[in-house]
PDB file of C-alpha atoms and ligand atoms in Angstrom:
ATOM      1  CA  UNK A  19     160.242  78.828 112.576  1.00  0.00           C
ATOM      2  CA  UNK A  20     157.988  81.746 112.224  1.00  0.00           C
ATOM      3  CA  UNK A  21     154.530  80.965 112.666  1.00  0.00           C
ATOM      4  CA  UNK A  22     152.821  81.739 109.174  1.00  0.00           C
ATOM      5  CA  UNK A  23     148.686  82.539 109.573  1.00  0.00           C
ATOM      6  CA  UNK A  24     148.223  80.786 105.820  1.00  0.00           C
ATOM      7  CA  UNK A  25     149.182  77.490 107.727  1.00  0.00           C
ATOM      8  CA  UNK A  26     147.085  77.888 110.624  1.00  0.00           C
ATOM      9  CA  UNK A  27     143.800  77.970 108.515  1.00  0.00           C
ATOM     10  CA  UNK A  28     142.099  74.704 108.334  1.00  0.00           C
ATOM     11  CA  UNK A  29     142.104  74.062 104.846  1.00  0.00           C
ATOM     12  CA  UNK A  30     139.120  71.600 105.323  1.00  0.00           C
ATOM     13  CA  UNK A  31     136.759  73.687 106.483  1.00  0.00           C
ATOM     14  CA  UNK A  32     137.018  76.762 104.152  1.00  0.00           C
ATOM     15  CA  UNK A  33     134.230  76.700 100.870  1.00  0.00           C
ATOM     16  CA  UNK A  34     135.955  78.071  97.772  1.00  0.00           C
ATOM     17  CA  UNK A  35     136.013  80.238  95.513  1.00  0.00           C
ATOM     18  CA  UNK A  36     136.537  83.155  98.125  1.00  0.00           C
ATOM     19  CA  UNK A  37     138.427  86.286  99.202  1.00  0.00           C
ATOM     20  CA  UNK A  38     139.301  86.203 102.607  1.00  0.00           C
ATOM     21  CA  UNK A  39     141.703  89.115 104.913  1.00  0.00           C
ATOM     22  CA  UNK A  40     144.592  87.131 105.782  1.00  0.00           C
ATOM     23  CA  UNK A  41     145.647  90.478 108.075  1.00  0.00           C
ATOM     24  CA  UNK A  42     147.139  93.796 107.891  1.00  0.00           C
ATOM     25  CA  UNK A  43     150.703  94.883 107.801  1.00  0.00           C
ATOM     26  CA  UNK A  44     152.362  98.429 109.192  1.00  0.00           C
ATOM     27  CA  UNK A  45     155.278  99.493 108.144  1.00  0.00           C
ATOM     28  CA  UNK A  46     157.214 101.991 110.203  1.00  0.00           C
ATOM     29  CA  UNK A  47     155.645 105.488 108.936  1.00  0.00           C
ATOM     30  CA  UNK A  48     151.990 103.527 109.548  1.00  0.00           C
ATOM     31  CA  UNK A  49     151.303 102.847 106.092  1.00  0.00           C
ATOM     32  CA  UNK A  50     149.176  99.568 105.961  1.00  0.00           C
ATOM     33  CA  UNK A  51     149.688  96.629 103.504  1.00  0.00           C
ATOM     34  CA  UNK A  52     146.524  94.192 103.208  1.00  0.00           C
ATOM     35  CA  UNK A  53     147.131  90.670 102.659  1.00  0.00           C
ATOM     36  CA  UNK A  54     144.050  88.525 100.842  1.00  0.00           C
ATOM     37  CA  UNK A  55     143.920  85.065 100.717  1.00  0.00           C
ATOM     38  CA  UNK A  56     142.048  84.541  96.688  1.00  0.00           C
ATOM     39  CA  UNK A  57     141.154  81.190  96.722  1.00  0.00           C
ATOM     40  CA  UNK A  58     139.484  79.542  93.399  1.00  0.00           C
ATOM     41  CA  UNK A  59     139.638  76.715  94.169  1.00  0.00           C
ATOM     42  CA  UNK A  60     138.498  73.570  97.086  1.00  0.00           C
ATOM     43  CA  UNK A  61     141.440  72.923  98.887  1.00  0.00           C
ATOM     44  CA  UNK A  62     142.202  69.008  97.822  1.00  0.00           C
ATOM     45  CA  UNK A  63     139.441  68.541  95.952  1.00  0.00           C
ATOM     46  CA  UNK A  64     140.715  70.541  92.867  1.00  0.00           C
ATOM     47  CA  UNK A  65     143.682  72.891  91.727  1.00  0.00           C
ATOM     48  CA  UNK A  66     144.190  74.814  88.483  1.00  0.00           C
ATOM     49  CA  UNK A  67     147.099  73.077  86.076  1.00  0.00           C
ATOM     50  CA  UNK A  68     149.936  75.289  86.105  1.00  0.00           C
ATOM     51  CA  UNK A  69     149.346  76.654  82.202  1.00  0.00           C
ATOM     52  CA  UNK A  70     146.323  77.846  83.824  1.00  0.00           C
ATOM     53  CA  UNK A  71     147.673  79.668  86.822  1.00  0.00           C
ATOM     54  CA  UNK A  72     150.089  80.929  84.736  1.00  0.00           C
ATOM     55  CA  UNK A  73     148.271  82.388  82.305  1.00  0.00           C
ATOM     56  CA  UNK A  74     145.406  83.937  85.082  1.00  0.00           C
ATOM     57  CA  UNK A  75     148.497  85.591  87.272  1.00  0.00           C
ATOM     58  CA  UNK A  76     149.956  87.500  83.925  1.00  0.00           C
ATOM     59  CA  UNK A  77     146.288  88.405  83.217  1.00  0.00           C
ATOM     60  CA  UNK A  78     145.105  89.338  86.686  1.00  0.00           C
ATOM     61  CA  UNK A  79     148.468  91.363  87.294  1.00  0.00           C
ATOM     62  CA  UNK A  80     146.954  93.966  84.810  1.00  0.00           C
ATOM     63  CA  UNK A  81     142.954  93.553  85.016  1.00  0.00           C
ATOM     64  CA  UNK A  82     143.554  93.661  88.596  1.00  0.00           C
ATOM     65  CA  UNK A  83     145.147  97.395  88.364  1.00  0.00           C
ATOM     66  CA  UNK A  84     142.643  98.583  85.982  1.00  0.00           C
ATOM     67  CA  UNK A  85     139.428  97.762  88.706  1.00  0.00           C
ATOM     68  CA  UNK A  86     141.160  98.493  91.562  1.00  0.00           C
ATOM     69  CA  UNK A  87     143.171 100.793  93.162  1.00  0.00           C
ATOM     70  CA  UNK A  88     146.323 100.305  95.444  1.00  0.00           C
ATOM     71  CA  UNK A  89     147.253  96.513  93.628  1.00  0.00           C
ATOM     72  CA  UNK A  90     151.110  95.415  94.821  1.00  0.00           C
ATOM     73  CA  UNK A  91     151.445  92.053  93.952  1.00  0.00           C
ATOM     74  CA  UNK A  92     148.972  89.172  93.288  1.00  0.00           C
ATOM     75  CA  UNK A  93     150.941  85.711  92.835  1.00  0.00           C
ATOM     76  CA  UNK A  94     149.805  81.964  92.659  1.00  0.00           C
ATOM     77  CA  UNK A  95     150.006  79.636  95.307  1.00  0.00           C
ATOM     78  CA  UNK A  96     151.789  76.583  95.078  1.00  0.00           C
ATOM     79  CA  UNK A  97     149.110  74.556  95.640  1.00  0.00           C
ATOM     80  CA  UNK A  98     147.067  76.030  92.573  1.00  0.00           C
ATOM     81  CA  UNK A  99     144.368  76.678  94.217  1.00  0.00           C
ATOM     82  CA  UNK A 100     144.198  80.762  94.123  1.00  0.00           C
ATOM     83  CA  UNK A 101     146.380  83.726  94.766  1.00  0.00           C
ATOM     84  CA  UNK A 102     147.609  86.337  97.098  1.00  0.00           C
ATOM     85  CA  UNK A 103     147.081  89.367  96.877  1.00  0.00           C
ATOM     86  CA  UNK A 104     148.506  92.113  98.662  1.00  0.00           C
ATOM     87  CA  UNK A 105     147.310  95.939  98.586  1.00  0.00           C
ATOM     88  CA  UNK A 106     148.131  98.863  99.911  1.00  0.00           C
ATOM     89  CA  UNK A 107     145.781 100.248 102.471  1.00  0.00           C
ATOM     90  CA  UNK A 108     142.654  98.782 103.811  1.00  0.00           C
ATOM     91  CA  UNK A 109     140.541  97.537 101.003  1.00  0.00           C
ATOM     92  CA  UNK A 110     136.979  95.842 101.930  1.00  0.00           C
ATOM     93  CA  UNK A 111     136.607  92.124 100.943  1.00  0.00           C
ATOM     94  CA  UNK A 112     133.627  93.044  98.940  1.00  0.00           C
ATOM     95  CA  UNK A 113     135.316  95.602  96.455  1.00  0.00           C
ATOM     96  CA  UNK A 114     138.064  93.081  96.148  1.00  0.00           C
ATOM     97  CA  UNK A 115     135.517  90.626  94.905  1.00  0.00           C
ATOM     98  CA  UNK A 116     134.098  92.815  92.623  1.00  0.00           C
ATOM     99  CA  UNK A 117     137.211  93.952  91.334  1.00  0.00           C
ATOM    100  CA  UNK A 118     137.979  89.943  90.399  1.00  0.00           C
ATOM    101  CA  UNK A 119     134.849  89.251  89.328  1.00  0.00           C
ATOM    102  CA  UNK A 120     135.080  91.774  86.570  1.00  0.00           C
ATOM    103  CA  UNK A 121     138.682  90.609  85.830  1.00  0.00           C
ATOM    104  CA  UNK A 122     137.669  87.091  85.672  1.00  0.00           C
ATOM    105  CA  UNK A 123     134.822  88.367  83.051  1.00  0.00           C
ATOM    106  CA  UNK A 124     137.001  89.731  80.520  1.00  0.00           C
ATOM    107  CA  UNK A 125     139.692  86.418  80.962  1.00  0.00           C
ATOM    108  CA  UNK A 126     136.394  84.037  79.809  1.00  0.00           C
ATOM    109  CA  UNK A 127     134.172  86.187  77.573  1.00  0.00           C
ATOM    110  CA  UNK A 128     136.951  88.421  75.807  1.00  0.00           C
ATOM    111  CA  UNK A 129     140.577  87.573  76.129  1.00  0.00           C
ATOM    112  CA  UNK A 130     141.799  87.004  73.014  1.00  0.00           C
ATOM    113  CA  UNK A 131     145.807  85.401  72.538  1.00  0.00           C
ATOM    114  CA  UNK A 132     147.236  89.147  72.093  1.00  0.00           C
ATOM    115  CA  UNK A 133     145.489  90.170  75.734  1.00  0.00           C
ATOM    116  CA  UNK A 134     148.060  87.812  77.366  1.00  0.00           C
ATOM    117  CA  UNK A 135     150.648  90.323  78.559  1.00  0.00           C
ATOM    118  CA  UNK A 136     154.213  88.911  78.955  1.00  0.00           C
ATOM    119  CA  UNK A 137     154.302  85.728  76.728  1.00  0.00           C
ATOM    120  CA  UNK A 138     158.010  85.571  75.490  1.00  0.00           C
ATOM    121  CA  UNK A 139     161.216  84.160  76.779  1.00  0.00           C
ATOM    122  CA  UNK A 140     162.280  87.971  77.299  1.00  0.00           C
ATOM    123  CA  UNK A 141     159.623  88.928  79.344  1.00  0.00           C
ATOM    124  CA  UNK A 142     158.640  85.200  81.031  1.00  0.00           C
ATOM    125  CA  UNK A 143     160.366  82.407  82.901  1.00  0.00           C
ATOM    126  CA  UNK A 144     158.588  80.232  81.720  1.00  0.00           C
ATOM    127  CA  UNK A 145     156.604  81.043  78.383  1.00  0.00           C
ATOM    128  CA  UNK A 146     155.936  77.884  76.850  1.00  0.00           C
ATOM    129  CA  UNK A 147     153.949  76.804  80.033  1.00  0.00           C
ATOM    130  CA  UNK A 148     150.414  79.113  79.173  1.00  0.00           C
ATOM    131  CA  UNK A 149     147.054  78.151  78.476  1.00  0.00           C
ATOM    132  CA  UNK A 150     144.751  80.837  77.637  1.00  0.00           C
ATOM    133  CA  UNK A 151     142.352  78.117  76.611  1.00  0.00           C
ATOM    134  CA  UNK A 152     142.902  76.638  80.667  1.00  0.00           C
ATOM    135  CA  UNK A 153     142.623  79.406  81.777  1.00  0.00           C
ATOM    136  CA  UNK A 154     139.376  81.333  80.647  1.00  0.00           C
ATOM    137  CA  UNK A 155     137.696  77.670  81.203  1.00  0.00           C
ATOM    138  CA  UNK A 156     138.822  77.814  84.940  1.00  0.00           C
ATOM    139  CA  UNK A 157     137.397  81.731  85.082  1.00  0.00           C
ATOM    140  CA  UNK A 158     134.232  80.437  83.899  1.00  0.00           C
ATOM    141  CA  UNK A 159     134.227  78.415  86.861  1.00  0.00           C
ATOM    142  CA  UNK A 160     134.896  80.629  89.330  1.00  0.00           C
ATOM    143  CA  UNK A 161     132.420  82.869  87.915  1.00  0.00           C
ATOM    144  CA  UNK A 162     129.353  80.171  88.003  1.00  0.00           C
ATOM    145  CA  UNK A 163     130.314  79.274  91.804  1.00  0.00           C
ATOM    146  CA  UNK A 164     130.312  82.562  92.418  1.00  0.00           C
ATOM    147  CA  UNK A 165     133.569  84.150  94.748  1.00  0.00           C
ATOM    148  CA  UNK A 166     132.291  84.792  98.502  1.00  0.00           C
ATOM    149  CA  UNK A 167     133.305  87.348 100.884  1.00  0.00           C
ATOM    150  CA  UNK A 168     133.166  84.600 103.974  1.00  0.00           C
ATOM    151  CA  UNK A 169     135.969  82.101 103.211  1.00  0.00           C
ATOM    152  CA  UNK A 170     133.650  79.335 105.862  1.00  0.00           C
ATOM    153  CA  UNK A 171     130.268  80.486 104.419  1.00  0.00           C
ATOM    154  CA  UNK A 172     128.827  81.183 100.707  1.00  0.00           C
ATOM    155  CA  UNK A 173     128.042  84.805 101.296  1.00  0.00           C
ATOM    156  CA  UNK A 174     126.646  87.402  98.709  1.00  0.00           C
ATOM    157  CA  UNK A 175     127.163  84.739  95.933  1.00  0.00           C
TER     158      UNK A 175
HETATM  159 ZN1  LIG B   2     155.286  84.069  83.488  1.00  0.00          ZN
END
C-alpha cells in the first residue's frame, strides 16, 4: 500500500493541541495544496466525543473561511483527536493558528444554537449526533492549552 506520512508520525511523541505541515501538494499547472495536521487533542490520552467533532467541523467549515483565506476542506479524524485541513497555497503555521484560535473563540464565548450551520436531516448525515454544549467546552480547552506551531514542542503558546 501507499505509504501515508499521517502514519509515519509517532503519535507518542507529538504535544497537542498543535498545527503542524503535513506537506505540500502540486498539481500539474504548479498550483500548491497545503496539508495541516490540527490536532486538539493528546494522541491516546484523550479524543473529542463525536457530537463534539461534529458540531466543531460544521462550525470550523465556516469560521475557518471567514479568518482565512484559501480554506478547501477541514474534516475530523477518526480518531477524534483534531482535523485536517487542507489549503490552497502555502499558508504559514502561525496564521493558521491564529486563524483557529479566533474560530475556536467565537465556538466557546458566542455560538449560540442558530450559529450551527447545517443541523437538519436535509443538509446533515447525521443531525441528531451534535453537541454545541460538547463542543464549545472542548474549544475552551484548546484555547487554555494554547495551539502550538511545533507539533514536538509548546511553541508561541
Ligand atoms: Zn454533519
Amino acid at each position: 500500500m501507499a505509504e501515508i506520512e499521517s502514519f509515519t508520525l509517532d503519535h507518542t511523541a507529538v504535544l497537542a493541541p498543535y498545527v503542524r505541515r503535513i506537506g505540500v501538494e502540486r498539481g500539474p499547472h504548479g498550483d500548491a495544496i497545503t496539508n495541516f495536521d490540527v490536532r486538539f487533542t493528546q494522541p491516546n490520552v484523550r479524543e473529542m466525543p463525536t457530537a463534539a467533532v461534529h458540531t466543531i467541523e460544521h462550525l470550523l467549515a465556516g469560521l475557518l473561511r471567514d479568518r482565512i483565506d484559501g480554506v478547501i476542506d477541514i474534516s475530523p479524524f477518526g480518531c477524534r483527536t483534531g482535523f485536517h485541513l487542507l489549503m490552497w497555497g502555502e499558508p504559514a503555521v502561525p496564521d493558521v493558528v491564529a486563524a483557529l484560535t479566533g474560530s475556536l473563540r467565537f465556538i466557546a464565548d458566542d455560538a449560540v444554537e442558530t450559529d450551527v450551520p447545517a443541523v437538519s436531516a436535509v443538509e446533515c448525515g447525521n443531525y441528531r449526533d451534535h453537541s454545541l454544549h460538547s463542543a464549545r467546552e472542548w474549544a475552551r480547552v484548546v484555547l487554555d492549552e494554547g495551539i502550538s506551531t511545533d507539533a514536538f514542542a509548546r511553541v508561541g503558546v
